Amino acid sequence: MHPKTYKIWHNVSNKQISCRLNGATANLSFSIQVIFMTNNTEISNSDRREFFRVTDHVFIDFSELSDDEKSRLVPIIKNPVHNDDNAIQQRLSSLQTNLNRLIDQINHTDRDIARALRLIDEKVSILAQAVHQQENSTTDREFVETNLSGGGMAFLSANTFAAKATIEIRVEFQSSGSVIHAIANVVGCDKIASAPEDKPYLLRLVFSHMSEIDRNTLVKHTLSRQALELRMQKESSLI
């Protein structure tokens, strides 16, 4: 089966990109290759971060919007109310970044201590997630495996959506508890033969409206996730 190629416009940098879908398995172990097509000879670091992709398990809540609903929601998305919960999440994210940097420094001199600190950090994160999930057990959220970047996301869906449909989406990251709120456009929604029967469609979205705070949170999460994956691979190779 030959890969399908899709061309879309990135709404932030206004650059044309080509998304090549190599296939999908039942557990969403698929690969999306993003190729920049631009007249510029160099791509800025910010553009690279926009399409830096990772696979992660996140909570997702999404629904299709009408034109009227989109018009009402756009100003809310662009200028979110900064409540105490957002402030706490930002502080926790900053602390986590500093902790990861410190552990990496310790790892250069004592790998055993660094590994112990990572295990302690992971244990605290698991306990925090358990408490958070109990507090939000009544909310109608979906926990899914997602291919995620600063520019968009892809995941398996029970329902099909028309191309260019407008989607309101909330994504919560397990590791930090941070929540991003965005409006996205449907790039494609294709039925995958090897996908589970209850979620046969691969829904691919590109973000069209998101606050700068949420976009920074999203990009920081993808970079942190990739750094964690690389670190775990390196540690596994040393065992």
One Martini backbone bead per residue (centre of mass of N, CA, C, O) as a GRO file, in nm:
protein
  239
    1MET     BB    1   0.093   0.038   0.026
    2HIS     BB    2   0.069   0.359  -0.047
    3PRO     BB    3   0.129   0.656   0.043
    4LYS     BB    4  -0.028   0.933   0.156
    5THR     BB    5  -0.077   1.271   0.032
    6TYR     BB    6  -0.087   1.588   0.203
    7LYS     BB    7  -0.194   1.929   0.152
    8ILE     BB    8  -0.123   2.218   0.349
    9TRP     BB    9  -0.186   2.504   0.556
   10HIS     BB   10  -0.014   2.698   0.767
   11ASN     BB   11  -0.168   2.933   0.979
   12VAL     BB   12   0.092   3.079   1.095
   13SER     BB   13   0.326   3.075   0.847
   14ASN     BB   14   0.209   3.028   0.554
   15LYS     BB   15   0.295   2.729   0.483
   16GLN     BB   16   0.355   2.472   0.285
   17ILE     BB   17   0.259   2.132   0.340
   18SER     BB   18   0.346   1.778   0.366
   19CYS     BB   19   0.148   1.493   0.447
   20ARG     BB   20   0.269   1.166   0.520
   21LEU     BB   21   0.096   0.862   0.527
   22ASN     BB   22   0.211   0.533   0.627
   23GLY     BB   23   0.011   0.447   0.856
   24ALA     BB   24  -0.202   0.224   1.065
   25THR     BB   25  -0.270   0.094   1.371
   26ALA     BB   26  -0.454   0.004   1.638
   27ASN     BB   27  -0.230   0.181   1.827
   28LEU     BB   28  -0.119   0.427   1.655
   29SER     BB   29   0.150   0.325   1.487
   30PHE     BB   30   0.233   0.599   1.327
   31SER     BB   31   0.353   0.802   1.044
   32ILE     BB   32   0.436   1.154   1.012
   33GLN     BB   33   0.552   1.336   0.741
   34VAL     BB   34   0.709   1.653   0.736
   35ILE     BB   35   0.717   1.888   0.458
   36PHE     BB   36   0.871   2.158   0.355
   37MET     BB   37   0.729   2.431   0.136
   38THR     BB   38   0.966   2.673   0.048
   39ASN     BB   39   1.152   2.955  -0.055
   40ASN     BB   40   1.315   2.917   0.178
   41THR     BB   41   1.628   2.792   0.290
   42GLU     BB   42   1.522   2.848   0.578
   43ILE     BB   43   1.421   2.731   0.904
   44SER     BB   44   1.296   2.817   1.175
   45ASN     BB   45   1.277   2.722   1.500
   46SER     BB   46   0.973   2.780   1.534
   47ASP     BB   47   0.884   2.604   1.293
   48ARG     BB   48   1.003   2.340   1.394
   49ARG     BB   49   0.834   2.328   1.658
   50GLU     BB   50   0.554   2.312   1.524
   51PHE     BB   51   0.663   2.008   1.382
   52PHE     BB   52   0.721   1.860   1.652
   53ARG     BB   53   0.682   1.518   1.701
   54VAL     BB   54   0.466   1.323   1.919
   55THR     BB   55   0.379   1.055   2.135
   56ASP     BB   56   0.072   1.063   2.331
   57HIS     BB   57  -0.114   1.065   2.633
   58VAL     BB   58  -0.441   1.214   2.635
   59PHE     BB   59  -0.685   1.443   2.704
   60ILE     BB   60  -1.003   1.463   2.522
   61ASP     BB   61  -1.211   1.744   2.405
   62PHE     BB   62  -1.457   1.740   2.134
   63SER     BB   63  -1.614   1.962   1.878
   64GLU     BB   64  -1.829   2.087   1.658
   65LEU     BB   65  -1.858   2.393   1.473
   66SER     BB   66  -2.015   2.664   1.404
   67ASP     BB   67  -1.994   2.974   1.280
   68ASP     BB   68  -2.112   3.114   1.531
   69GLU     BB   69  -1.938   2.967   1.743
   70LYS     BB   70  -1.668   3.060   1.634
   71SER     BB   71  -1.709   3.369   1.663
   72ARG     BB   72  -1.743   3.353   1.975
   73LEU     BB   73  -1.464   3.191   2.046
   74VAL     BB   74  -1.211   3.336   1.936
   75PRO     BB   75  -1.170   3.564   2.157
   76ILE     BB   76  -1.140   3.359   2.390
   77ILE     BB   77  -0.891   3.209   2.286
   78LYS     BB   78  -0.696   3.463   2.252
   79ASN     BB   79  -0.830   3.572   2.553
   80PRO     BB   80  -0.777   3.435   2.824
   81VAL     BB   81  -0.850   3.357   3.141
   82HIS     BB   82  -0.634   3.413   3.422
   83ASN     BB   83  -0.629   3.186   3.643
   84ASP     BB   84  -0.514   3.008   3.908
   85ASP     BB   85  -0.472   2.742   3.754
   86ASN     BB   86  -0.280   2.853   3.538
   87ALA     BB   87  -0.063   2.956   3.732
   88ILE     BB   88   0.005   2.682   3.856
   89GLN     BB   89   0.083   2.537   3.594
   90GLN     BB   90   0.319   2.726   3.523
   91ARG     BB   91   0.486   2.672   3.777
   92LEU     BB   92   0.513   2.366   3.741
   93SER     BB   93   0.648   2.375   3.465
   94SER     BB   94   0.897   2.534   3.557
   95LEU     BB   95   0.993   2.333   3.772
   96GLN     BB   96   1.027   2.091   3.580
   97THR     BB   97   1.241   2.216   3.399
   98ASN     BB   98   1.453   2.265   3.623
   99LEU     BB   99   1.473   1.972   3.717
  100ASN     BB  100   1.565   1.844   3.452
  101ARG     BB  101   1.824   2.009   3.427
  102LEU     BB  102   1.954   1.914   3.694
  103ILE     BB  103   1.955   1.610   3.636
  104ASP     BB  104   2.134   1.627   3.386
  105GLN     BB  105   2.380   1.733   3.540
  106ILE     BB  106   2.407   1.493   3.738
  107ASN     BB  107   2.443   1.268   3.516
  108HIS     BB  108   2.750   1.340   3.453
  109THR     BB  109   2.846   1.229   3.757
  110ASP     BB  110   2.560   1.061   3.852
  111ARG     BB  111   2.346   0.823   3.741
  112ASP     BB  112   2.207   0.703   3.993
  113ILE     BB  113   2.096   0.965   4.113
  114ALA     BB  114   1.940   1.055   3.864
  115ARG     BB  115   1.755   0.810   3.850
  116ALA     BB  116   1.630   0.843   4.131
  117LEU     BB  117   1.506   1.123   4.078
  118ARG     BB  118   1.322   1.031   3.843
  119LEU     BB  119   1.158   0.827   4.008
  120ILE     BB  120   1.047   1.029   4.211
  121ASP     BB  121   0.914   1.214   4.004
  122GLU     BB  122   0.727   0.994   3.886
  123LYS     BB  123   0.579   0.927   4.149
  124VAL     BB  124   0.457   1.208   4.196
  125SER     BB  125   0.305   1.220   3.925
  126ILE     BB  126   0.122   0.976   3.973
  127LEU     BB  127  -0.018   1.087   4.226
  128ALA     BB  128  -0.126   1.345   4.094
  129GLN     BB  129  -0.294   1.202   3.876
  130ALA     BB  130  -0.480   1.043   4.066
  131VAL     BB  131  -0.608   1.290   4.202
  132HIS     BB  132  -0.703   1.432   3.944
  133GLN     BB  133  -0.889   1.200   3.840
  134GLN     BB  134  -1.079   1.196   4.086
  135GLU     BB  135  -1.175   1.498   4.056
  136ASN     BB  136  -1.247   1.418   3.723
  137SER     BB  137  -1.447   1.159   3.695
  138THR     BB  138  -1.718   1.316   3.574
  139THR     BB  139  -1.589   1.380   3.320
  140ASP     BB  140  -1.607   1.398   2.955
  141ARG     BB  141  -1.331   1.221   2.879
  142GLU     BB  142  -1.056   1.136   2.660
  143PHE     BB  143  -0.817   0.870   2.636
  144VAL     BB  144  -0.545   0.921   2.408
  145GLU     BB  145  -0.359   0.850   2.133
  146THR     BB  146  -0.116   1.097   2.012
  147ASN     BB  147  -0.025   1.305   1.746
  148LEU     BB  148   0.202   1.575   1.829
  149SER     BB  149   0.205   1.939   1.786
  150GLY     BB  150   0.223   2.284   1.741
  151GLY     BB  151   0.021   2.255   1.467
  152GLY     BB  152  -0.101   1.962   1.556
  153MET     BB  153  -0.318   1.660   1.521
  154ALA     BB  154  -0.359   1.294   1.578
  155PHE     BB  155  -0.647   1.065   1.586
  156LEU     BB  156  -0.874   0.842   1.689
  157SER     BB  157  -1.218   0.806   1.573
  158ALA     BB  158  -1.564   0.741   1.582
  159ASN     BB  159  -1.592   0.988   1.395
  160THR     BB  160  -1.675   1.172   1.117
  161PHE     BB  161  -1.518   1.441   0.923
  162ALA     BB  162  -1.507   1.708   0.744
  163ALA     BB  163  -1.337   1.887   0.551
  164LYS     BB  164  -1.282   2.197   0.721
  165ALA     BB  165  -1.380   2.156   0.980
  166THR     BB  166  -1.477   2.282   1.297
  167ILE     BB  167  -1.282   2.255   1.606
  168GLU     BB  168  -1.319   2.201   1.941
  169ILE     BB  169  -1.034   2.183   2.177
  170ARG     BB  170  -0.920   1.980   2.455
  171VAL     BB  171  -0.599   1.946   2.625
  172GLU     BB  172  -0.454   1.708   2.852
  173PHE     BB  173  -0.170   1.670   3.044
  174GLN     BB  174  -0.042   1.443   3.252
  175SER     BB  175   0.235   1.554   3.362
  176SER     BB  176   0.101   1.866   3.435
  177GLY     BB  177  -0.222   1.940   3.382
  178SER     BB  178  -0.235   2.089   3.135
  179VAL     BB  179  -0.447   2.315   2.939
  180ILE     BB  180  -0.569   2.332   2.610
  181HIS     BB  181  -0.729   2.580   2.390
  182ALA     BB  182  -0.889   2.519   2.066
  183ILE     BB  183  -0.889   2.574   1.716
  184ALA     BB  184  -0.974   2.353   1.441
  185ASN     BB  185  -0.890   2.192   1.136
  186VAL     BB  186  -0.978   1.967   0.899
  187VAL     BB  187  -0.773   1.772   0.695
  188GLY     BB  188  -0.866   1.470   0.786
  189CYS     BB  189  -1.088   1.157   0.757
  190ASP     BB  190  -0.981   0.830   0.774
  191LYS     BB  191  -1.024   0.507   0.706
  192ILE     BB  192  -0.890   0.234   0.901
  193ALA     BB  193  -0.850  -0.098   0.875
  194SER     BB  194  -0.657  -0.142   1.152
  195ALA     BB  195  -0.858  -0.024   1.327
  196PRO     BB  196  -1.072   0.003   1.553
  197GLU     BB  197  -1.415  -0.024   1.546
  198ASP     BB  198  -1.473   0.229   1.748
  199LYS     BB  199  -1.201   0.369   1.583
  200PRO     BB  200  -1.168   0.412   1.235
  201TYR     BB  201  -1.065   0.718   1.246
  202LEU     BB  202  -0.834   0.953   1.113
  203LEU     BB  203  -0.779   1.249   1.280
  204ARG     BB  204  -0.681   1.562   1.126
  205LEU     BB  205  -0.525   1.852   1.272
  206VAL     BB  206  -0.523   2.216   1.255
  207PHE     BB  207  -0.434   2.493   1.404
  208SER     BB  208  -0.599   2.827   1.418
  209HIS     BB  209  -0.665   2.878   1.739
  210MET     BB  210  -0.440   3.028   1.988
  211SER     BB  211  -0.284   3.101   2.249
  212GLU     BB  212   0.032   3.179   2.342
  213ILE     BB  213   0.035   3.020   2.601
  214ASP     BB  214  -0.066   2.749   2.482
  215ARG     BB  215   0.151   2.723   2.264
  216ASN     BB  216   0.392   2.713   2.458
  217THR     BB  217   0.294   2.467   2.614
  218LEU     BB  218   0.292   2.273   2.374
  219VAL     BB  219   0.587   2.298   2.281
  220LYS     BB  220   0.714   2.227   2.554
  221HIS     BB  221   0.592   1.944   2.569
  222THR     BB  222   0.715   1.818   2.311
  223LEU     BB  223   1.011   1.865   2.394
  224SER     BB  224   0.999   1.712   2.665
  225ARG     BB  225   0.906   1.441   2.549
  226GLN     BB  226   1.147   1.395   2.360
  227ALA     BB  227   1.366   1.407   2.579
  228LEU     BB  228   1.259   1.164   2.737
  229GLU     BB  229   1.284   0.952   2.513
  230LEU     BB  230   1.590   0.986   2.467
  231ARG     BB  231   1.675   0.923   2.760
  232MET     BB  232   1.555   0.635   2.774
  233GLN     BB  233   1.717   0.520   2.537
  234LYS     BB  234   1.995   0.572   2.662
  235GLU     BB  235   1.954   0.404   2.923
  236SER     BB  236   1.890   0.132   2.779
  237SER     BB  237   2.174   0.113   2.633
  238LEU     BB  238   2.332   0.090   2.925
  239ILE     BB  239   2.207  -0.195   3.033
   0.00000   0.00000   0.00000
